[in-house]
Coordinates of C-alpha atoms in Angstrom, one line a residue:
Chain A
X1 CA 105.3 88.8 97.7
X2 CA 103.7 88.5 101.1
X3 CA 100.1 87.4 101.3
X4 CA 97.4 88.5 103.7
X5 CA 98.4 87.9 107.3
X6 CA 96.3 87.7 110.4
X7 CA 97.0 87.6 114.1
X8 CA 96.6 85.9 116.4
X9 CA 96.1 82.5 114.7
X10 CA 94.1 81.3 117.7
X11 CA 92.4 83.2 120.5
X12 CA 90.6 81.7 123.5
X13 CA 88.7 84.0 125.6
X14 CA 86.0 84.0 128.3
X15 CA 82.5 85.1 127.7
X16 CA 82.0 88.8 128.3
X17 CA 85.6 89.8 127.4
X18 CA 86.6 92.0 124.5
X19 CA 88.8 90.7 121.7
X20 CA 90.8 92.4 118.9
X21 CA 91.7 90.6 115.7
X22 CA 94.3 92.0 113.3
X23 CA 94.6 91.8 109.5
X24 CA 97.5 93.0 107.3
X25 CA 96.4 93.1 103.7
X26 CA 98.6 92.6 100.7
X27 CA 100.6 95.8 100.0
X28 CA 98.8 98.1 97.6
X29 CA 95.4 96.4 97.9
X30 CA 92.8 99.1 98.5
X31 CA 89.9 96.8 99.3
X32 CA 89.7 94.8 102.6
X33 CA 87.0 92.4 103.7
X34 CA 86.2 90.5 106.9
X35 CA 84.3 87.3 106.8
X36 CA 83.3 84.7 109.4
X37 CA 83.2 81.0 109.0
X38 CA 81.3 78.9 111.5
X39 CA 79.9 75.4 111.6
X40 CA 76.4 75.4 110.2
X41 CA 76.6 79.0 108.9
X42 CA 79.3 78.6 106.2
X43 CA 81.2 81.7 105.2
X44 CA 79.4 85.0 105.8
X45 CA 80.4 88.6 105.0
X46 CA 81.0 91.0 107.9
X47 CA 82.4 94.3 106.7
X48 CA 84.1 95.8 103.6
X49 CA 86.6 98.8 103.3
X50 CA 87.5 100.4 100.0
X51 CA 90.1 103.2 100.1
X52 CA 88.9 106.2 102.1
X53 CA 85.2 105.5 101.5
X54 CA 82.9 104.8 104.4
X55 CA 82.9 101.1 105.2
X56 CA 80.1 98.8 104.2
X57 CA 79.0 97.4 107.6
X58 CA 75.9 95.6 106.4
X59 CA 77.1 92.2 107.5
X60 CA 78.0 92.9 111.1
X61 CA 75.7 90.7 113.2
X62 CA 75.3 93.1 116.2
X63 CA 76.6 96.4 117.6
X64 CA 79.2 94.4 119.6
X65 CA 81.1 94.1 116.4
X66 CA 83.2 96.9 115.0
X67 CA 86.2 97.3 112.7
X68 CA 88.5 100.0 111.6
X69 CA 91.2 100.4 109.0
X70 CA 94.1 102.7 109.8
X71 CA 96.0 104.5 107.1
X72 CA 94.3 102.4 104.4
X73 CA 96.3 99.3 105.4
X74 CA 96.0 97.3 108.6
X75 CA 92.5 96.5 109.9
X76 CA 91.3 95.6 113.4
X77 CA 88.1 93.7 114.1
X78 CA 86.9 94.2 117.6
X79 CA 84.2 92.1 119.3
X80 CA 83.0 93.5 122.6
X81 CA 81.4 91.4 125.4
X82 CA 82.0 88.2 123.5
X83 CA 79.4 85.5 123.5
X84 CA 79.7 81.8 122.8
X85 CA 78.0 82.1 119.5
X86 CA 80.9 84.4 118.4
X87 CA 83.1 81.3 118.3
X88 CA 84.2 80.9 114.7
X89 CA 87.1 81.4 112.3
X90 CA 87.4 85.1 111.3
X91 CA 88.9 85.5 107.8
X92 CA 90.3 88.6 106.2
X93 CA 90.7 89.1 102.5
X94 CA 92.1 91.9 100.3
X95 CA 91.9 92.8 96.6
X96 CA 93.4 95.5 94.4
X97 CA 90.1 97.2 94.2
X98 CA 86.6 96.4 93.3
X99 CA 86.0 95.3 89.8
X100 CA 85.2 92.1 88.0
X101 CA 88.9 91.6 87.5
X102 CA 89.9 91.6 91.1
X103 CA 90.4 88.4 92.9
X104 CA 90.0 88.3 96.7
X105 CA 93.0 86.9 98.5
X106 CA 92.4 85.4 101.9
X107 CA 94.5 85.2 105.0
X108 CA 94.9 82.1 107.2
X109 CA 92.2 83.2 109.6
X110 CA 91.9 83.7 113.4
X111 CA 90.1 80.9 115.2
X112 CA 88.2 82.4 118.1
X113 CA 86.9 80.2 120.9
X114 CA 84.6 81.8 123.5
X115 CA 84.3 79.7 126.7
Chain B
X1 CA 69.1 87.7 98.1
X2 CA 71.8 85.7 96.3
X3 CA 72.0 82.0 97.3
X4 CA 74.8 79.7 96.2
X5 CA 74.5 75.9 96.3
X6 CA 77.2 73.3 95.8
X7 CA 76.5 69.7 95.0
X8 CA 77.6 67.2 96.1
X9 CA 78.6 68.1 99.7
X10 CA 81.2 65.4 99.6
X11 CA 82.9 63.3 96.9
X12 CA 85.4 60.5 97.1
X13 CA 87.2 59.4 94.0
X14 CA 90.2 57.2 93.1
X15 CA 93.4 58.8 92.1
X16 CA 93.7 59.6 88.4
X17 CA 90.0 60.1 87.8
X18 CA 88.6 63.3 86.2
X19 CA 85.8 64.9 88.2
X20 CA 83.4 67.8 88.1
X21 CA 82.2 70.0 91.0
X22 CA 79.0 71.9 90.6
X23 CA 77.9 75.3 91.8
X24 CA 74.6 77.0 91.2
X25 CA 73.4 80.5 92.1
X26 CA 70.0 82.1 92.1
X27 CA 70.7 85.7 90.8
X28 CA 72.4 85.8 87.4
X29 CA 73.3 89.5 87.8
X30 CA 76.9 88.8 89.0
X31 CA 80.3 90.5 88.5
X32 CA 82.4 87.4 88.7
X33 CA 82.7 83.9 90.2
X34 CA 85.6 82.6 92.1
X35 CA 86.6 79.1 93.0
X36 CA 88.7 78.5 96.2
X37 CA 90.1 75.5 97.9
X38 CA 90.4 75.2 101.7
X39 CA 92.6 72.7 103.4
X40 CA 91.7 71.7 107.0
X41 CA 92.5 74.5 109.5
X42 CA 93.7 76.8 106.8
X43 CA 92.5 79.9 104.9
X44 CA 91.1 80.0 101.4
X45 CA 93.4 79.7 98.3
X46 CA 92.0 81.3 95.2
X47 CA 92.0 78.9 92.2
X48 CA 90.2 80.6 89.4
X49 CA 88.3 83.8 88.8
X50 CA 85.8 84.0 85.9
X51 CA 84.4 87.4 85.0
X52 CA 80.8 87.7 84.1
X53 CA 81.6 88.2 80.4
X54 CA 83.7 85.0 80.3
X55 CA 82.6 81.4 79.7
X56 CA 85.6 79.6 81.2
X57 CA 89.0 79.9 82.7
X58 CA 91.8 77.3 82.9
X59 CA 94.8 76.8 85.2
X60 CA 96.8 73.7 84.9
X61 CA 94.6 70.7 85.5
X62 CA 91.7 72.9 86.5
X63 CA 89.0 74.3 84.2
X64 CA 86.1 76.4 85.4
X65 CA 83.1 77.2 83.3
X66 CA 80.3 79.8 83.8
X67 CA 76.8 79.9 82.4
X68 CA 75.2 83.0 83.8
X69 CA 71.9 82.6 82.1
X70 CA 71.3 79.2 83.8
X71 CA 73.1 80.3 87.1
X72 CA 75.6 77.5 87.0
X73 CA 79.4 77.0 87.2
X74 CA 81.4 73.8 87.1
X75 CA 85.0 73.1 88.2
X76 CA 86.6 70.3 86.3
X77 CA 89.7 68.7 87.8
X78 CA 91.7 66.4 85.4
X79 CA 93.7 63.5 86.5
X80 CA 93.0 63.9 90.2
X81 CA 95.8 63.5 92.8
X82 CA 95.7 62.8 96.6
X83 CA 97.0 66.4 97.0
X84 CA 93.8 67.7 95.5
X85 CA 91.9 66.5 98.6
X86 CA 90.4 69.6 100.2
X87 CA 87.1 71.5 100.4
X88 CA 86.3 73.4 97.3
X89 CA 84.2 76.6 97.6
X90 CA 82.4 78.5 95.0
X91 CA 81.8 82.3 95.6
X92 CA 79.8 84.7 93.6
X93 CA 80.7 88.4 93.3
X94 CA 77.6 90.6 93.1
X95 CA 76.5 93.5 91.0
X96 CA 75.2 96.7 92.3
X97 CA 76.4 98.5 95.4
X98 CA 77.1 95.4 97.5
X99 CA 80.7 94.3 97.6
X100 CA 81.0 91.0 99.3
X101 CA 81.3 87.5 97.9
X102 CA 78.5 85.1 98.6
X103 CA 79.8 81.6 99.3
X104 CA 78.4 78.1 98.8
X105 CA 78.8 75.6 101.5
X106 CA 81.5 73.7 99.7
X107 CA 82.3 70.2 98.3
X108 CA 84.6 68.1 100.4
X109 CA 86.8 66.2 98.0
X110 CA 88.8 63.1 98.9
X111 CA 91.1 61.6 96.3
X112 CA 92.1 58.1 97.3
X113 CA 95.6 56.8 96.4

């Protein structure tokens, strides 16, 4: 079946603009995660959604970052007033749920460049 | 706070050699450990998942082991091939209320033909 998809694959924006990144998880996966991968920082967790529960936002680096998940499926990560340090690859992952059995499957990522 | 370390950062081997990649973590209270590979400019591909109650998992030429008490995991690749060239990432799934994976910085593997 189809894997996790993300769009756009690349996004170039100017400092101060808002951007939206989209993630389509694997059908039937109730858990969805956003991570960020940047040079010098490695892969870091941003936010986690599980079913209808309140999201775990503990990894969001500032209040310019927000995410929502509509209908328990598609998720959008929004970055407001982008800064150059936001440049990174944003990765989305999904899993069947959260247990020790559940692998996380990753999408191809969105490469964000803030000029 | 969980910290994951991978050594070496880079490794170059001739084709056909068997090799071991190392991963260590500071907090042994984990749910599971996952090994991924990442090709340049691509996302992460899951290779193996080891649950905290397991000692090892095998898939084809790959074998991953887990020793929770010592905070270590190894990924063994048998009969390496140029197509195995990639960055290999180890990620630990936590216990408790946190949900995210904590990643190591990866080992960049090059298999020379």
